[in-house]
Short mmCIF file of C-alpha atoms in Angstrom, two decimals:
data_model
loop_
_atom_site.label_atom_id
_atom_site.label_comp_id
_atom_site.label_asym_id
_atom_site.label_seq_id
_atom_site.Cartn_x
_atom_site.Cartn_y
_atom_site.Cartn_z
CA UNK A 189 72.29 -43.03 83.53
CA UNK A 190 71.81 -46.79 83.85
CA UNK A 191 68.69 -48.30 85.40
CA UNK A 192 69.21 -48.71 89.15
CA UNK A 193 72.23 -46.43 89.14
CA UNK A 194 73.05 -44.49 92.31
CA UNK A 195 75.69 -41.86 92.95
CA UNK A 196 77.12 -42.65 96.36
CA UNK A 197 79.74 -41.15 98.60
CA UNK A 198 82.71 -42.84 100.22
CA UNK A 199 82.10 -43.09 103.95
CA UNK A 200 85.53 -44.42 104.87
CA UNK A 201 88.47 -46.34 103.49
CA UNK A 202 91.56 -48.20 104.58
CA UNK A 203 94.63 -49.74 103.03
CA UNK A 204 94.82 -53.51 103.56
CA UNK A 205 98.39 -54.16 102.42
CA UNK A 206 101.69 -52.82 103.70
CA UNK A 207 103.31 -49.84 102.01
CA UNK A 208 106.12 -51.75 100.37
CA UNK A 209 107.58 -52.11 96.88
CA UNK A 210 107.09 -55.85 97.20
CA UNK A 211 103.29 -55.70 97.10
CA UNK A 212 100.65 -53.80 95.18
CA UNK A 213 98.24 -51.49 97.04
CA UNK A 214 94.97 -53.09 98.13
CA UNK A 215 92.21 -50.91 99.58
CA UNK A 216 88.82 -51.40 101.16
CA UNK A 217 86.29 -48.67 100.42
CA UNK A 218 82.97 -48.24 102.22
CA UNK A 219 80.18 -46.61 100.22
CA UNK A 220 77.29 -44.87 101.95
CA UNK A 221 74.18 -46.23 100.19
CA UNK A 222 71.62 -44.71 102.56
CA UNK A 223 68.39 -44.05 100.69
CA UNK A 224 69.30 -46.22 97.69
CA UNK A 225 67.09 -49.17 98.66
CA UNK A 226 69.79 -51.54 97.40
CA UNK A 227 69.10 -55.04 98.71
CA UNK A 228 72.24 -57.16 98.53
CA UNK A 229 73.45 -60.52 99.77
CA UNK A 230 76.91 -62.02 100.33
CA UNK A 231 78.30 -62.97 96.93
CA UNK A 232 76.61 -60.13 95.07
CA UNK A 233 78.64 -57.63 93.05
CA UNK A 234 78.27 -53.99 92.19
CA UNK A 235 79.16 -52.35 88.91
CA UNK A 236 81.10 -49.10 89.06
CA UNK A 237 80.63 -46.85 86.04
CA UNK A 238 84.03 -45.33 85.21
CA UNK A 239 85.03 -42.38 83.09
CA UNK A 240 88.16 -41.58 81.15
CA UNK A 241 90.61 -39.19 82.83
CA UNK A 242 90.49 -35.60 81.69
CA UNK A 243 94.16 -35.81 80.69
CA UNK A 244 93.41 -38.66 78.26
CA UNK A 245 90.42 -36.85 76.75
CA UNK A 246 92.35 -33.60 76.42
CA UNK A 247 95.18 -35.44 74.67
CA UNK A 248 92.82 -36.88 72.03
CA UNK A 249 91.12 -33.53 71.50
CA UNK A 250 94.44 -31.71 71.18
CA UNK A 251 95.99 -34.28 68.85
CA UNK A 252 93.02 -34.19 66.48
CA UNK A 253 92.46 -30.42 66.86
CA UNK A 254 88.84 -30.88 67.90
CA UNK A 255 86.36 -28.50 69.50
CA UNK A 256 85.31 -30.57 72.47
CA UNK A 257 82.21 -28.77 73.69
CA UNK A 258 80.42 -28.09 70.43
CA UNK A 259 77.28 -30.17 69.95
CA UNK A 260 77.41 -32.62 67.04
CA UNK A 261 74.72 -34.64 65.27
CA UNK A 262 75.69 -38.04 63.85
CA UNK A 263 74.27 -39.77 60.82
CA UNK A 264 74.73 -43.26 59.42
CA UNK A 265 76.38 -41.64 56.42
CA UNK A 266 78.97 -39.82 58.57
CA UNK A 267 80.04 -43.11 60.16
CA UNK A 268 79.75 -45.00 56.85
CA UNK A 269 77.48 -47.61 58.38
CA UNK A 270 75.72 -48.38 61.65
CA UNK A 271 76.06 -45.97 64.57
CA UNK A 272 77.17 -47.92 67.68
CA UNK A 273 74.34 -48.10 70.22
CA UNK A 274 76.54 -46.58 72.96
CA UNK A 275 77.30 -43.44 70.92
CA UNK A 276 74.65 -40.69 71.35
CA UNK A 277 73.40 -39.35 68.04
CA UNK A 278 73.46 -35.83 69.49
CA UNK A 279 76.02 -34.86 72.12
CA UNK A 280 79.44 -33.26 72.58
CA UNK A 281 82.78 -34.88 71.82
CA UNK A 282 83.89 -34.19 75.38
CA UNK A 283 80.96 -36.21 76.75
CA UNK A 284 81.45 -39.10 74.33
CA UNK A 285 85.22 -39.33 74.85
CA UNK A 286 84.80 -39.09 78.61
CA UNK A 287 81.83 -41.38 79.27
CA UNK A 288 81.00 -43.52 76.25
CA UNK A 289 84.12 -45.01 74.63
CA UNK A 290 87.07 -46.93 76.03
CA UNK A 291 90.23 -44.99 75.20
CA UNK A 292 92.41 -47.70 76.74
CA UNK A 293 91.03 -50.70 74.89
CA UNK A 294 93.60 -52.72 72.93
CA UNK A 295 93.33 -51.96 69.23
CA UNK A 296 92.04 -54.59 66.80
CA UNK A 297 93.66 -55.00 63.39
CA UNK A 298 90.69 -53.56 61.53
CA UNK A 299 90.93 -50.40 63.65
CA UNK A 300 94.66 -50.06 63.04
CA UNK A 301 94.09 -50.48 59.31
CA UNK A 302 91.53 -47.70 59.37
CA UNK A 303 94.00 -45.50 61.25
CA UNK A 304 96.75 -46.22 58.72
CA UNK A 305 94.64 -44.66 55.99
CA UNK A 306 94.80 -41.35 57.84
CA UNK A 307 98.55 -41.41 58.60
CA UNK A 308 100.49 -38.91 56.47
CA UNK A 309 104.06 -39.99 57.23
CA UNK A 310 104.84 -42.91 54.90
CA UNK A 311 107.15 -44.76 57.31
CA UNK A 312 104.53 -44.58 60.05
CA UNK A 313 101.77 -45.70 57.70
CA UNK A 314 103.79 -48.73 56.57
CA UNK A 315 104.33 -49.86 60.17
CA UNK A 316 100.61 -49.64 60.93
CA UNK A 317 99.80 -51.54 57.73
CA UNK A 318 102.34 -54.21 58.65
CA UNK A 319 100.60 -54.80 62.00
CA UNK A 320 97.43 -55.64 60.06
CA UNK A 321 99.07 -57.94 57.52
CA UNK A 322 99.38 -61.72 57.65
CA UNK A 323 103.16 -61.37 57.80
CA UNK A 324 102.88 -59.01 60.76
CA UNK A 325 100.67 -61.28 62.86
CA UNK A 326 103.43 -62.16 65.34
CA UNK A 327 104.51 -58.52 65.62
CA UNK A 328 100.92 -57.47 66.24
CA UNK A 329 100.72 -59.98 69.10
CA UNK A 330 104.03 -58.99 70.70
CA UNK A 331 103.85 -55.22 70.14
CA UNK A 332 100.12 -54.47 70.32
CA UNK A 333 98.27 -57.19 72.25
CA UNK A 334 100.95 -58.08 74.80
CA UNK A 335 101.85 -54.44 75.42
CA UNK A 336 98.19 -53.40 75.62
CA UNK A 337 98.61 -50.64 73.05
CA UNK A 338 95.60 -48.34 72.83
CA UNK A 339 94.62 -45.30 70.79
CA UNK A 340 96.49 -43.03 73.21
CA UNK A 341 99.72 -44.90 72.49
CA UNK A 342 99.15 -44.89 68.73
CA UNK A 343 98.73 -41.12 68.69
CA UNK A 344 101.82 -40.71 70.90
CA UNK A 345 104.02 -42.92 68.72
CA UNK A 346 102.60 -42.23 65.26
CA UNK A 347 102.24 -38.48 65.40
CA UNK A 348 101.11 -38.08 61.79
CA UNK A 349 98.12 -40.37 62.43
CA UNK A 350 95.23 -37.93 62.58
CA UNK A 351 91.97 -39.58 61.54
CA UNK A 352 88.62 -37.80 61.51
CA UNK A 353 86.73 -38.26 64.75
CA UNK A 354 84.20 -40.45 62.93
CA UNK A 355 86.85 -43.20 62.69
CA UNK A 356 87.27 -43.23 66.46
CA UNK A 357 83.54 -43.24 67.09
CA UNK A 358 83.10 -46.15 64.69
CA UNK A 359 85.83 -48.36 66.16
CA UNK A 360 86.43 -47.48 69.80
CA UNK A 361 84.68 -50.03 72.06
CA UNK A 362 82.15 -49.13 74.70
CA UNK A 363 83.43 -48.01 78.10
CA UNK A 364 82.09 -50.81 80.27
CA UNK A 365 81.30 -50.84 83.99
CA UNK A 366 83.76 -52.65 86.25
CA UNK A 367 82.50 -55.34 88.63
CA UNK A 368 83.55 -55.63 92.29
CA UNK A 369 82.52 -58.18 94.90
CA UNK A 370 80.64 -56.88 97.93
CA UNK A 371 82.69 -57.54 101.06
CA UNK A 372 80.01 -57.12 103.73
CA UNK A 373 76.60 -58.52 104.71
CA UNK A 374 73.58 -56.23 104.83
CA UNK A 375 72.44 -58.14 107.91
CA UNK A 376 74.93 -56.05 109.88
CA UNK A 377 74.37 -52.66 108.22
CA UNK A 378 72.19 -52.33 105.08
CA UNK A 379 73.27 -48.71 104.60
CA UNK A 380 76.85 -49.42 103.57
CA UNK A 381 78.49 -51.46 100.82
CA UNK A 382 82.15 -52.37 101.08
CA UNK A 383 84.41 -53.40 98.20
CA UNK A 384 88.04 -54.44 98.06
CA UNK A 385 90.34 -53.75 95.11
CA UNK A 386 93.99 -53.82 94.13
CA UNK A 387 95.67 -51.12 92.05
CA UNK A 388 97.67 -52.73 89.28
CA UNK A 389 100.25 -51.20 86.97
CA UNK A 390 99.30 -52.19 83.44
CA UNK A 391 102.40 -50.89 81.65
CA UNK A 392 102.79 -47.74 79.56
CA UNK A 393 102.79 -45.78 82.83
CA UNK A 394 99.12 -46.61 83.46
CA UNK A 395 97.09 -48.15 86.24
CA UNK A 396 93.64 -49.71 86.13
CA UNK A 397 91.07 -47.13 85.02
CA UNK A 398 88.55 -47.49 87.85
CA UNK A 399 90.90 -48.56 90.63
CA UNK A 400 93.29 -45.66 89.98
CA UNK A 401 90.33 -43.26 90.00
CA UNK A 402 89.14 -44.61 93.36
CA UNK A 403 92.69 -44.48 94.70
CA UNK A 404 93.02 -40.84 93.64
CA UNK A 405 89.75 -39.99 95.38
CA UNK A 406 90.71 -41.51 98.71
CA UNK A 407 94.35 -40.42 98.70
CA UNK A 408 93.44 -36.85 97.77
CA UNK A 409 91.93 -36.53 101.25
CA UNK A 410 95.20 -37.29 103.03
CA UNK A 411 97.41 -34.60 104.53
CA UNK A 412 100.43 -36.01 102.70
CA UNK A 413 98.75 -35.64 99.30
CA UNK A 414 97.63 -32.08 100.06
CA UNK A 415 101.14 -31.07 101.12
CA UNK A 416 102.70 -32.64 98.04
CA UNK A 417 100.29 -30.73 95.80
CA UNK A 418 100.33 -27.52 97.88
CA UNK A 419 96.58 -27.90 98.40
CA UNK A 420 95.24 -27.17 101.88
CA UNK A 421 91.57 -26.90 100.92
CA UNK A 422 88.94 -28.64 103.02
CA UNK A 423 88.09 -31.20 100.31
CA UNK A 424 86.30 -34.21 101.71
CA UNK A 425 86.37 -37.70 100.26
CA UNK A 426 82.64 -37.93 101.12
CA UNK A 427 81.91 -35.14 98.64
CA UNK A 428 83.03 -37.27 95.67
CA UNK A 429 80.19 -39.33 94.24
CA UNK A 430 80.76 -42.69 92.57
CA UNK A 431 78.12 -44.10 90.19
CA UNK A 432 77.28 -47.69 91.13
CA UNK A 433 74.53 -50.23 90.54
CA UNK A 434 73.75 -53.71 91.87
CA UNK A 435 74.52 -56.36 89.26
CA UNK A 436 72.27 -59.34 88.67
CA UNK A 437 73.71 -62.44 90.36
CA UNK A 438 73.19 -64.74 87.37
CA UNK A 439 75.79 -67.31 88.43
CA UNK A 440 74.14 -68.00 91.79
CA UNK A 441 77.39 -67.18 93.61
CA UNK A 442 75.73 -66.54 96.96
CA UNK A 443 75.84 -68.09 100.41
CA UNK A 444 73.40 -71.00 100.86
CA UNK A 445 70.41 -70.09 103.00
CA UNK A 446 70.66 -73.47 104.74
CA UNK A 447 73.30 -72.97 107.45
CA UNK A 448 73.81 -76.73 107.71
CA UNK A 449 75.46 -76.76 104.27
CA UNK A 450 79.24 -77.23 104.65
CA UNK A 451 81.26 -74.60 102.80
CA UNK A 452 84.64 -74.88 101.05
CA UNK A 453 85.78 -71.32 100.29
CA UNK A 454 88.81 -70.72 98.08
CA UNK A 455 90.11 -67.21 97.44
CA UNK A 456 93.70 -66.01 97.03
CA UNK A 457 94.46 -62.31 97.30
CA UNK A 458 91.42 -60.11 96.76
CA UNK A 459 89.53 -63.28 95.84
CA UNK A 460 88.85 -63.67 99.56
CA UNK A 461 86.73 -60.50 99.64
CA UNK A 462 83.25 -62.00 99.02
CA UNK A 463 83.89 -64.61 101.69
CA UNK A 464 84.24 -61.93 104.35
CA UNK A 465 80.57 -61.21 103.67
CA UNK A 466 79.77 -64.92 103.82
CA UNK A 467 81.43 -65.22 107.22
CA UNK A 468 79.90 -62.01 108.54
CA UNK A 469 76.38 -63.15 107.72
CA UNK A 470 77.04 -66.70 108.92
CA UNK A 471 78.36 -65.27 112.18
CA UNK A 472 75.21 -63.17 112.69
CA UNK A 473 72.92 -66.10 111.90
CA UNK A 474 75.17 -68.70 113.50
CA UNK A 475 73.64 -71.69 115.24
CA UNK A 476 76.64 -73.77 116.23
CA UNK A 477 74.56 -76.88 116.76
CA UNK A 478 73.22 -76.99 113.20
CA UNK A 479 75.80 -75.06 111.18
CA UNK A 480 77.82 -77.00 108.63
CA UNK A 481 81.61 -76.91 108.60
CA UNK A 482 83.23 -73.89 106.97
CA UNK A 483 86.78 -74.20 105.60
CA UNK A 484 88.54 -71.30 103.93
CA UNK A 485 91.72 -71.45 101.83
CA UNK A 486 93.60 -68.18 101.39
CA UNK A 487 96.86 -67.39 99.61
CA UNK A 488 99.13 -64.38 99.27
CA UNK A 489 102.82 -63.62 98.84
CA UNK A 490 103.94 -62.71 102.34
CA UNK A 491 101.93 -62.63 105.59
CA UNK A 492 103.73 -59.46 106.67
CA UNK A 493 102.83 -57.61 103.48
CA UNK A 494 99.58 -58.74 101.88
CA UNK A 495 97.65 -61.03 104.20
CA UNK A 496 94.47 -58.99 103.76
CA UNK A 497 91.61 -59.47 106.24
CA UNK A 498 93.90 -61.47 108.55
CA UNK A 499 92.30 -59.92 111.64
CA UNK A 500 88.77 -60.65 110.42
CA UNK A 501 89.55 -64.24 109.45
CA UNK A 502 91.13 -64.96 112.80
CA UNK A 503 88.13 -63.38 114.55
CA UNK A 504 85.69 -65.66 112.71
CA UNK A 505 87.90 -68.63 113.48
CA UNK A 506 87.93 -67.77 117.17
CA UNK A 507 84.16 -67.31 117.41
CA UNK A 508 83.51 -70.62 115.66
CA UNK A 509 82.08 -69.29 112.40
CA UNK A 510 85.16 -70.44 110.50
CA UNK A 511 86.14 -73.99 111.42
CA UNK A 512 89.38 -74.19 109.49
CA UNK A 513 91.65 -71.57 107.91
CA UNK A 514 94.43 -72.83 105.63
CA UNK A 515 96.89 -70.27 104.26
CA UNK A 516 99.60 -70.38 101.62
CA UNK A 517 102.47 -67.90 101.24
CA UNK A 518 104.15 -68.06 97.84
CA UNK A 519 107.13 -65.80 98.58
CA UNK A 520 108.12 -67.22 101.96
CA UNK A 521 110.85 -69.80 101.40
CA UNK A 522 110.28 -71.84 104.57
CA UNK A 523 106.47 -71.75 104.26
CA UNK A 524 105.05 -75.29 104.56
CA UNK A 525 102.44 -74.43 101.92
CA UNK A 526 103.23 -71.99 99.11
CA UNK A 527 100.20 -72.26 96.86
CA UNK A 528 96.50 -72.89 97.44
CA UNK A 529 96.59 -75.77 94.96
CA UNK A 530 99.16 -77.52 97.18
CA UNK A 531 97.01 -76.89 100.26
CA UNK A 532 94.01 -78.52 98.59
CA UNK A 533 96.03 -81.56 97.56
CA UNK A 534 97.44 -81.97 101.07
CA UNK A 535 93.90 -81.98 102.49
CA UNK A 536 92.36 -83.90 99.62
CA UNK A 537 90.87 -86.79 101.58
CA UNK A 538 89.09 -84.54 104.07
CA UNK A 539 87.83 -82.30 101.28
CA UNK A 540 86.42 -85.27 99.36
CA UNK A 541 84.60 -86.37 102.52
CA UNK A 542 83.14 -82.88 102.90
CA UNK A 543 82.01 -82.84 99.27
CA UNK A 544 80.38 -86.24 99.63
CA UNK A 545 78.71 -84.88 102.76
CA UNK A 546 76.97 -82.17 100.75
CA UNK A 547 79.49 -79.31 100.83
CA UNK A 548 79.23 -76.41 98.40
CA UNK A 549 82.45 -75.12 96.83
CA UNK A 550 83.06 -71.44 96.11
CA UNK A 551 86.11 -70.29 94.14
CA UNK A 552 86.96 -66.63 93.59
CA UNK A 553 89.94 -65.53 91.53
CA UNK A 554 91.63 -65.49 88.13
CA UNK A 555 89.62 -67.33 85.48
CA UNK A 556 92.55 -68.03 83.17
CA UNK A 557 94.86 -69.67 85.68
CA UNK A 558 93.87 -70.22 89.29
CA UNK A 559 90.20 -71.20 88.87
CA UNK A 560 91.01 -73.80 86.21
CA UNK A 561 93.86 -75.23 88.28
CA UNK A 562 91.59 -75.51 91.33
CA UNK A 563 89.11 -77.53 89.30
CA UNK A 564 91.90 -79.86 88.17
CA UNK A 565 93.01 -80.31 91.79
CA UNK A 566 89.54 -81.44 92.84
CA UNK A 567 89.55 -83.94 89.99
CA UNK A 568 92.88 -85.33 91.24
CA UNK A 569 91.56 -85.58 94.80
CA UNK A 570 88.45 -87.45 93.65
CA UNK A 571 90.57 -89.90 91.65
CA UNK A 572 92.91 -90.52 94.59
CA UNK A 573 90.47 -90.62 97.50
CA UNK A 574 87.09 -91.52 96.01
CA UNK A 575 88.06 -94.41 93.74
CA UNK A 576 86.99 -92.59 90.58
CA UNK A 577 88.53 -92.70 87.12
CA UNK A 578 89.73 -89.46 85.55
CA UNK A 579 86.65 -89.33 83.37
CA UNK A 580 84.31 -90.05 86.29
CA UNK A 581 85.98 -87.39 88.43
CA UNK A 582 85.72 -84.77 85.70
CA UNK A 583 82.04 -85.59 85.20
CA UNK A 584 81.47 -85.45 88.96
CA UNK A 585 82.87 -81.91 89.18
CA UNK A 586 80.84 -80.87 86.14
CA UNK A 587 77.74 -82.29 87.80
CA UNK A 588 78.53 -80.29 90.95
CA UNK A 589 78.44 -77.15 88.85
CA UNK A 590 75.14 -78.15 87.25
CA UNK A 591 73.68 -78.92 90.68
CA UNK A 592 74.72 -75.46 91.93
CA UNK A 593 77.23 -76.84 94.42
CA UNK A 594 80.38 -75.58 92.68
CA UNK A 595 80.53 -71.85 92.01
CA UNK A 596 83.19 -69.69 90.40
CA UNK A 597 83.42 -65.91 90.55
CA UNK A 598 86.31 -65.22 88.24
CA UNK A 599 87.89 -62.46 86.24
CA UNK A 600 90.50 -62.49 83.48
#
């Protein structure tokens, strides 16, 4: 168990997107944290400690003909080197394969090479060796990296690959906690923590490890699920405990204590989730005479399908907590604004004035694409409306980050 870890129940849940093939499921889950003494603020995140599905663990055990529940004792000699810190020296294979190692991690070349040495079928061994060779670099990228091939896939495809368990323990990466933004403010109710998550299909007939687990928990309580599975037991979603902990907010992504600070909030899709907590707390503490302007930019595909938290955003706009709400709909042909980047450019002059007036910028979303593009948009706006050169504008944005006025909560 991790330090500060609590096993909490799910108090309630709701689906935020429409049930439609055109959009992925997005849920909000409310955890009951009564008695945990967790003290959180808007912008904080929790870590959820996942586990590998029993079906995945059983597959590995069956393929390698292992005895899952016998206690083992590891030695440096048995692993031919250093024992990974996340592997218990004494435990059972069932525990390690369920809780300690990531069975869905994409395989590195050195791991594949080790697996090839324990592949009896020559044609299969040659393919694995080719993935690890210089000549097979492109094939490794297209067939392993891009397709997110993991040890489960290797054993399914290369059936004669049956390494000793020590090989897996030496090379499988640690099963890491997954981070989720807290949606609510504890100023309203300190006994609950809400998170928002989407369930994505990752290929190979798999969904996200933690999100699919949470989805299974909440959907297993529905009448429809029980009828489909011929299960009419009185199982309660509240009986399922989820291990969570409060993560350190090292980035400083948290709402300014000074209510007079203007806020520019940018979050497409589930990236809007931490800002619901910002607005909730700002609404509770709101002093309209001294509060700075709050402007939120949100984007999704279609307002009829995946405009999550639409009701809440409109509520905060009506009560004066949210001064401006600008939305972009990427899959609506006649939408005046299709992408958040376009919305920022269209309002560039006003945004520059806000920034020069002391506004803090918060961006939540995809690190590899959206967050970088947003930064480039601000640079363009500063060049166009603040008489700065490209170099000066880039330095200005960098300085905003150093001064803790430009924050990014991003994932890849």
